[in-house]
Structures are given as C-alpha cells and as structure tokens.
Amino acid sequence: MNADDPKVYVVDDDADLGATVARLLCRHGFSAQSFLDPVRLLDIYAPAPAACIVTDVMMDDLDGFGFADRVRVIDPAVAIIFMTAWPTTANAVDSVRRHGGIDYLEKPLDEARLLAAVSEGVDWPVRKRQQLARTATLSPREREVFDLLVQGHSNKVIAAMLELSPKTVEDHRASIISKTGANGLAQLIALASLD
C-alpha cells in the first residue's frame, strides 16, 4: 500500500470486529485503520482525513449518526458507510437522508457488499469535492436558484417563489451555468445529485 492511497477508517466499539474489518480491507488493497472510540478519531481527523469511514451505528458514548454529523463538519466530502447488528428501516432511511451515508450494512457483514461499498466510498469524495468546488462560487441567491432549478422548477415558477422577475432568474441561471461549467440543466442536476 502506498502512503498516498485513500484512507479508510473503521469505527466500532467492538475492538475485535473493527480490527477484523480493517484487516479484511487491507487484504483487498485498501489503506485501512480501526478506531475503538469515535471521539479519538475526531481528535486526529483534520490533519489525516479519510476518503471513506465505515462506522457502527450503536456505540456507547457517541453513536454512529452523531459521529457522522460531527465528522461532516470537519470534512463534508468524506464517504460514510454505516453498519449495525440491529437494523431498522427507520435507521436505514436516516443513515442516507439525514446523515449522508452511502450505504447501510447489516452485521454480520457480507464481505462482497462491504468491499463494493468501500470501493464506491473511496471514489465518492473526489466527485463530491469537485461538486463543492464548482458550486462554491455561487452567490446565496444563485444557490437558491440552483436548488430550485435542479428540483425541476421553471424560470417563471422560480421567479414567483423568490419574488424576482423572470429576467432576473434567467440572468442568475446564466451565471450558474457559467460558474459551474455545466452546459445545461441535465448537468446541473447531475452536479446536484452529489449533494
């Protein structure tokens, strides 16, 4: 493994399981390290960010969802995969919608699914960072117009919603296209799908 390989952190308050998952990932070419305590990882994360984090949902002091929310403040582009021995539909939905997870895995872990999720996870931050960079220069008003455009609203509807003239919305749309480098609405939607 190369020091420049994307890092994968495994967080589980079961030391044996966390170490086993990290070893499995290392055997398959990932640069993985396990952490027993999510707070400890948060303390060292900024200077050593990961491409992907595999975290247990149920942990003692800080659960996986709380951990995900805190790590996203430090690194909004990290891919997070949740794992749990006590799966629920509500947690599965929350893991993606509320906490930005890219997958929700049940223990005992299916090795092939874990490896596929981590493979996707190490690629995801590159796309996410590109998206963040392409939309970072949008003004607050342009961001509002962007969000409404990618939801499928017409210029006329956006104008009414934001109490602007349709011409002003069209000007904002042109600026958004220019700043993001997109060549139309389809590319804007694709760009927004990385959020």
mmCIF file of C-alpha atoms in Angstrom:
data_model
loop_
_atom_site.group_PDB
_atom_site.id
_atom_site.type_symbol
_atom_site.label_atom_id
_atom_site.label_comp_id
_atom_site.label_asym_id
_atom_site.label_seq_id
_atom_site.Cartn_x
_atom_site.Cartn_y
_atom_site.Cartn_z
ATOM 1 C CA MET A 1 0.000 0.000 0.000
ATOM 2 C CA ASN A 2 1.132 3.480 -0.868
ATOM 3 C CA ALA A 3 1.030 6.296 1.711
ATOM 4 C CA ASP A 4 -0.926 8.287 -0.868
ATOM 5 C CA ASP A 5 -3.675 5.627 -1.057
ATOM 6 C CA PRO A 6 -7.059 6.862 0.128
ATOM 7 C CA LYS A 7 -7.543 6.145 3.823
ATOM 8 C CA VAL A 8 -10.444 4.091 5.152
ATOM 9 C CA TYR A 9 -11.246 4.329 8.849
ATOM 10 C CA VAL A 10 -13.305 1.679 10.617
ATOM 11 C CA VAL A 11 -15.039 2.788 13.822
ATOM 12 C CA ASP A 12 -16.565 0.170 16.114
ATOM 13 C CA ASP A 13 -16.655 -0.127 19.903
ATOM 14 C CA ASP A 14 -16.100 -3.872 19.426
ATOM 15 C CA ALA A 15 -12.295 -3.835 19.080
ATOM 16 C CA ASP A 16 -12.128 -7.315 17.534
ATOM 17 C CA LEU A 17 -14.733 -6.575 14.885
ATOM 18 C CA GLY A 18 -13.221 -3.206 13.978
ATOM 19 C CA ALA A 19 -9.751 -4.732 13.640
ATOM 20 C CA THR A 20 -11.134 -7.654 11.606
ATOM 21 C CA VAL A 21 -12.891 -5.320 9.157
ATOM 22 C CA ALA A 22 -9.754 -3.169 8.812
ATOM 23 C CA ARG A 23 -7.602 -6.278 8.152
ATOM 24 C CA LEU A 24 -10.080 -7.510 5.542
ATOM 25 C CA LEU A 25 -9.957 -4.154 3.780
ATOM 26 C CA CYS A 26 -6.142 -4.132 3.896
ATOM 27 C CA ARG A 27 -6.051 -7.619 2.348
ATOM 28 C CA HIS A 28 -8.088 -6.219 -0.536
ATOM 29 C CA GLY A 29 -5.742 -3.298 -1.179
ATOM 30 C CA PHE A 30 -7.277 -0.550 0.946
ATOM 31 C CA SER A 31 -5.297 1.510 3.439
ATOM 32 C CA ALA A 32 -7.488 0.847 6.497
ATOM 33 C CA GLN A 33 -7.181 1.553 10.204
ATOM 34 C CA SER A 34 -9.606 0.744 13.010
ATOM 35 C CA PHE A 35 -10.693 3.001 15.868
ATOM 36 C CA LEU A 36 -12.431 1.881 19.042
ATOM 37 C CA ASP A 37 -13.504 5.399 20.025
ATOM 38 C CA PRO A 38 -15.132 7.792 17.529
ATOM 39 C CA VAL A 39 -14.131 10.801 19.657
ATOM 40 C CA ARG A 40 -10.464 9.793 19.344
ATOM 41 C CA LEU A 41 -10.830 9.691 15.559
ATOM 42 C CA LEU A 42 -12.463 13.122 15.561
ATOM 43 C CA ASP A 43 -9.489 14.459 17.558
ATOM 44 C CA ILE A 44 -6.967 13.387 14.912
ATOM 45 C CA TYR A 45 -9.138 13.615 11.798
ATOM 46 C CA ALA A 46 -8.374 17.112 10.455
ATOM 47 C CA PRO A 47 -4.683 16.504 9.654
ATOM 48 C CA ALA A 48 -5.358 12.938 8.433
ATOM 49 C CA PRO A 49 -8.730 12.890 6.626
ATOM 50 C CA ALA A 50 -10.147 9.724 5.111
ATOM 51 C CA ALA A 51 -11.800 9.045 1.798
ATOM 52 C CA CYS A 52 -14.238 6.679 3.498
ATOM 53 C CA ILE A 53 -15.353 5.829 7.029
ATOM 54 C CA VAL A 54 -17.109 2.592 7.975
ATOM 55 C CA THR A 55 -18.837 3.164 11.310
ATOM 56 C CA ASP A 56 -21.018 1.174 13.646
ATOM 57 C CA VAL A 57 -24.365 2.796 14.410
ATOM 58 C CA MET A 58 -24.718 1.720 18.047
ATOM 59 C CA MET A 59 -21.755 2.752 20.170
ATOM 60 C CA ASP A 60 -21.593 3.797 23.812
ATOM 61 C CA ASP A 61 -20.645 7.456 24.184
ATOM 62 C CA LEU A 62 -21.216 8.749 20.651
ATOM 63 C CA ASP A 63 -23.396 6.763 18.239
ATOM 64 C CA GLY A 64 -22.581 6.427 14.548
ATOM 65 C CA PHE A 65 -25.106 9.044 13.478
ATOM 66 C CA GLY A 66 -23.822 11.628 15.954
ATOM 67 C CA PHE A 67 -20.275 10.793 14.886
ATOM 68 C CA ALA A 68 -21.211 11.226 11.198
ATOM 69 C CA ASP A 69 -22.738 14.634 11.895
ATOM 70 C CA ARG A 70 -19.597 15.760 13.711
ATOM 71 C CA VAL A 71 -17.143 14.440 11.104
ATOM 72 C CA ARG A 72 -19.146 16.120 8.303
ATOM 73 C CA VAL A 73 -18.452 19.493 9.962
ATOM 74 C CA ILE A 74 -14.725 18.771 9.560
ATOM 75 C CA ASP A 75 -14.977 17.092 6.136
ATOM 76 C CA PRO A 76 -18.234 17.415 4.184
ATOM 77 C CA ALA A 77 -16.848 15.267 1.358
ATOM 78 C CA VAL A 78 -15.999 12.070 3.262
ATOM 79 C CA ALA A 79 -17.980 8.957 2.310
ATOM 80 C CA ILE A 80 -19.652 7.260 5.275
ATOM 81 C CA ILE A 81 -20.854 3.660 5.412
ATOM 82 C CA PHE A 82 -22.967 2.646 8.391
ATOM 83 C CA MET A 83 -23.060 -0.868 9.827
ATOM 84 C CA THR A 84 -25.264 -2.320 12.543
ATOM 85 C CA ALA A 85 -26.244 -5.551 14.229
ATOM 86 C CA TRP A 86 -29.723 -4.108 14.904
ATOM 87 C CA PRO A 87 -31.034 -2.901 11.532
ATOM 88 C CA THR A 88 -34.266 -0.954 11.281
ATOM 89 C CA THR A 89 -35.947 0.606 8.284
ATOM 90 C CA ALA A 90 -36.028 3.994 10.039
ATOM 91 C CA ASN A 91 -32.271 3.894 10.696
ATOM 92 C CA ALA A 92 -31.585 2.767 7.133
ATOM 93 C CA VAL A 93 -33.516 5.741 5.765
ATOM 94 C CA ASP A 94 -31.958 8.157 8.273
ATOM 95 C CA SER A 95 -28.465 6.889 7.501
ATOM 96 C CA VAL A 96 -28.813 8.122 3.918
ATOM 97 C CA ARG A 97 -31.223 11.041 4.103
ATOM 98 C CA ARG A 98 -30.235 12.691 7.367
ATOM 99 C CA HIS A 99 -26.625 11.618 7.833
ATOM 100 C CA GLY A 100 -25.327 11.374 4.253
ATOM 101 C CA GLY A 101 -24.362 7.713 4.303
ATOM 102 C CA ILE A 102 -23.646 5.941 1.044
ATOM 103 C CA ASP A 103 -24.645 2.514 2.415
ATOM 104 C CA TYR A 104 -26.187 0.805 5.443
ATOM 105 C CA LEU A 105 -24.836 -2.693 6.105
ATOM 106 C CA GLU A 106 -26.131 -5.380 8.439
ATOM 107 C CA LYS A 107 -23.851 -7.386 10.716
ATOM 108 C CA PRO A 108 -22.597 -9.975 10.219
ATOM 109 C CA LEU A 109 -21.181 -8.140 7.243
ATOM 110 C CA ASP A 110 -21.458 -9.556 3.751
ATOM 111 C CA GLU A 111 -17.844 -9.341 2.571
ATOM 112 C CA ALA A 112 -18.662 -8.694 -1.094
ATOM 113 C CA ARG A 113 -21.136 -5.944 -0.257
ATOM 114 C CA LEU A 114 -18.699 -4.317 2.179
ATOM 115 C CA LEU A 115 -15.918 -4.335 -0.411
ATOM 116 C CA ALA A 116 -18.236 -2.913 -3.075
ATOM 117 C CA ALA A 117 -19.417 -0.165 -0.721
ATOM 118 C CA VAL A 118 -15.867 0.773 0.289
ATOM 119 C CA SER A 119 -14.753 0.778 -3.369
ATOM 120 C CA GLU A 120 -17.546 3.220 -4.136
ATOM 121 C CA GLY A 121 -16.730 5.126 -0.959
ATOM 122 C CA VAL A 122 -13.096 5.823 -1.824
ATOM 123 C CA ASP A 123 -14.138 7.246 -5.210
ATOM 124 C CA TRP A 124 -17.054 9.300 -3.891
ATOM 125 C CA PRO A 125 -15.081 12.122 -2.171
ATOM 126 C CA VAL A 126 -13.321 13.043 -5.424
ATOM 127 C CA ARG A 127 -16.680 13.679 -7.110
ATOM 128 C CA LYS A 128 -18.061 15.400 -4.006
ATOM 129 C CA ARG A 129 -15.066 17.732 -3.704
ATOM 130 C CA GLN A 130 -15.374 18.616 -7.401
ATOM 131 C CA GLN A 131 -19.063 19.397 -6.882
ATOM 132 C CA LEU A 132 -18.323 21.545 -3.831
ATOM 133 C CA ALA A 133 -15.642 23.438 -5.757
ATOM 134 C CA ARG A 134 -17.931 24.000 -8.752
ATOM 135 C CA THR A 135 -20.778 25.378 -6.630
ATOM 136 C CA ALA A 136 -18.657 27.226 -4.027
ATOM 137 C CA THR A 137 -18.558 30.427 -6.074
ATOM 138 C CA LEU A 138 -22.342 30.733 -6.343
ATOM 139 C CA SER A 139 -23.816 33.694 -4.505
ATOM 140 C CA PRO A 140 -26.516 32.939 -1.916
ATOM 141 C CA ARG A 141 -29.218 33.983 -4.420
ATOM 142 C CA GLU A 142 -27.636 31.896 -7.186
ATOM 143 C CA ARG A 143 -27.592 28.932 -4.813
ATOM 144 C CA GLU A 144 -31.319 29.399 -4.167
ATOM 145 C CA VAL A 145 -31.997 29.498 -7.911
ATOM 146 C CA PHE A 146 -29.711 26.493 -8.463
ATOM 147 C CA ASP A 147 -31.548 24.439 -5.812
ATOM 148 C CA LEU A 148 -34.929 25.259 -7.372
ATOM 149 C CA LEU A 149 -33.715 24.622 -10.931
ATOM 150 C CA VAL A 150 -32.477 21.130 -10.112
ATOM 151 C CA GLN A 151 -35.828 20.378 -8.478
ATOM 152 C CA GLY A 152 -37.375 20.913 -11.914
ATOM 153 C CA HIS A 153 -38.984 24.340 -11.459
ATOM 154 C CA SER A 154 -39.272 26.637 -14.457
ATOM 155 C CA ASN A 155 -37.802 30.140 -14.502
ATOM 156 C CA LYS A 156 -41.309 31.578 -14.160
ATOM 157 C CA VAL A 157 -42.105 29.450 -11.097
ATOM 158 C CA ILE A 158 -38.730 30.252 -9.508
ATOM 159 C CA ALA A 159 -39.341 33.952 -10.128
ATOM 160 C CA ALA A 160 -42.669 33.734 -8.316
ATOM 161 C CA MET A 161 -41.215 31.682 -5.453
ATOM 162 C CA LEU A 162 -38.310 34.081 -4.896
ATOM 163 C CA GLU A 163 -40.281 37.219 -5.757
ATOM 164 C CA LEU A 164 -37.982 38.068 -8.656
ATOM 165 C CA SER A 165 -38.600 38.914 -12.281
ATOM 166 C CA PRO A 166 -38.254 36.039 -14.788
ATOM 167 C CA LYS A 167 -35.451 38.055 -16.462
ATOM 168 C CA THR A 168 -33.520 38.166 -13.153
ATOM 169 C CA VAL A 169 -33.920 34.401 -12.763
ATOM 170 C CA GLU A 170 -32.682 33.929 -16.332
ATOM 171 C CA ASP A 171 -29.634 36.095 -15.523
ATOM 172 C CA HIS A 172 -28.940 34.022 -12.395
ATOM 173 C CA ARG A 173 -29.343 30.822 -14.416
ATOM 174 C CA ALA A 174 -26.806 32.039 -16.982
ATOM 175 C CA SER A 175 -24.373 32.927 -14.206
ATOM 176 C CA ILE A 176 -24.851 29.484 -12.580
ATOM 177 C CA ILE A 177 -24.161 27.757 -15.906
ATOM 178 C CA SER A 178 -21.031 29.880 -16.386
ATOM 179 C CA LYS A 179 -19.672 29.401 -12.846
ATOM 180 C CA THR A 180 -20.270 25.642 -12.679
ATOM 181 C CA GLY A 181 -19.129 24.892 -16.229
ATOM 182 C CA ALA A 182 -22.334 22.953 -16.867
ATOM 183 C CA ASN A 183 -23.764 23.015 -20.361
ATOM 184 C CA GLY A 184 -27.393 22.775 -19.349
ATOM 185 C CA LEU A 185 -29.970 21.654 -16.844
ATOM 186 C CA ALA A 186 -29.109 17.945 -17.098
ATOM 187 C CA GLN A 187 -25.524 18.617 -15.993
ATOM 188 C CA LEU A 188 -26.742 20.879 -13.177
ATOM 189 C CA ILE A 189 -28.987 18.061 -11.946
ATOM 190 C CA ALA A 190 -26.072 15.615 -12.118
ATOM 191 C CA LEU A 191 -23.936 18.086 -10.188
ATOM 192 C CA ALA A 192 -26.622 18.477 -7.518
ATOM 193 C CA SER A 193 -27.032 14.699 -7.178
ATOM 194 C CA LEU A 194 -23.653 14.578 -5.422
ATOM 195 C CA ASP A 195 -25.096 16.610 -2.536
#
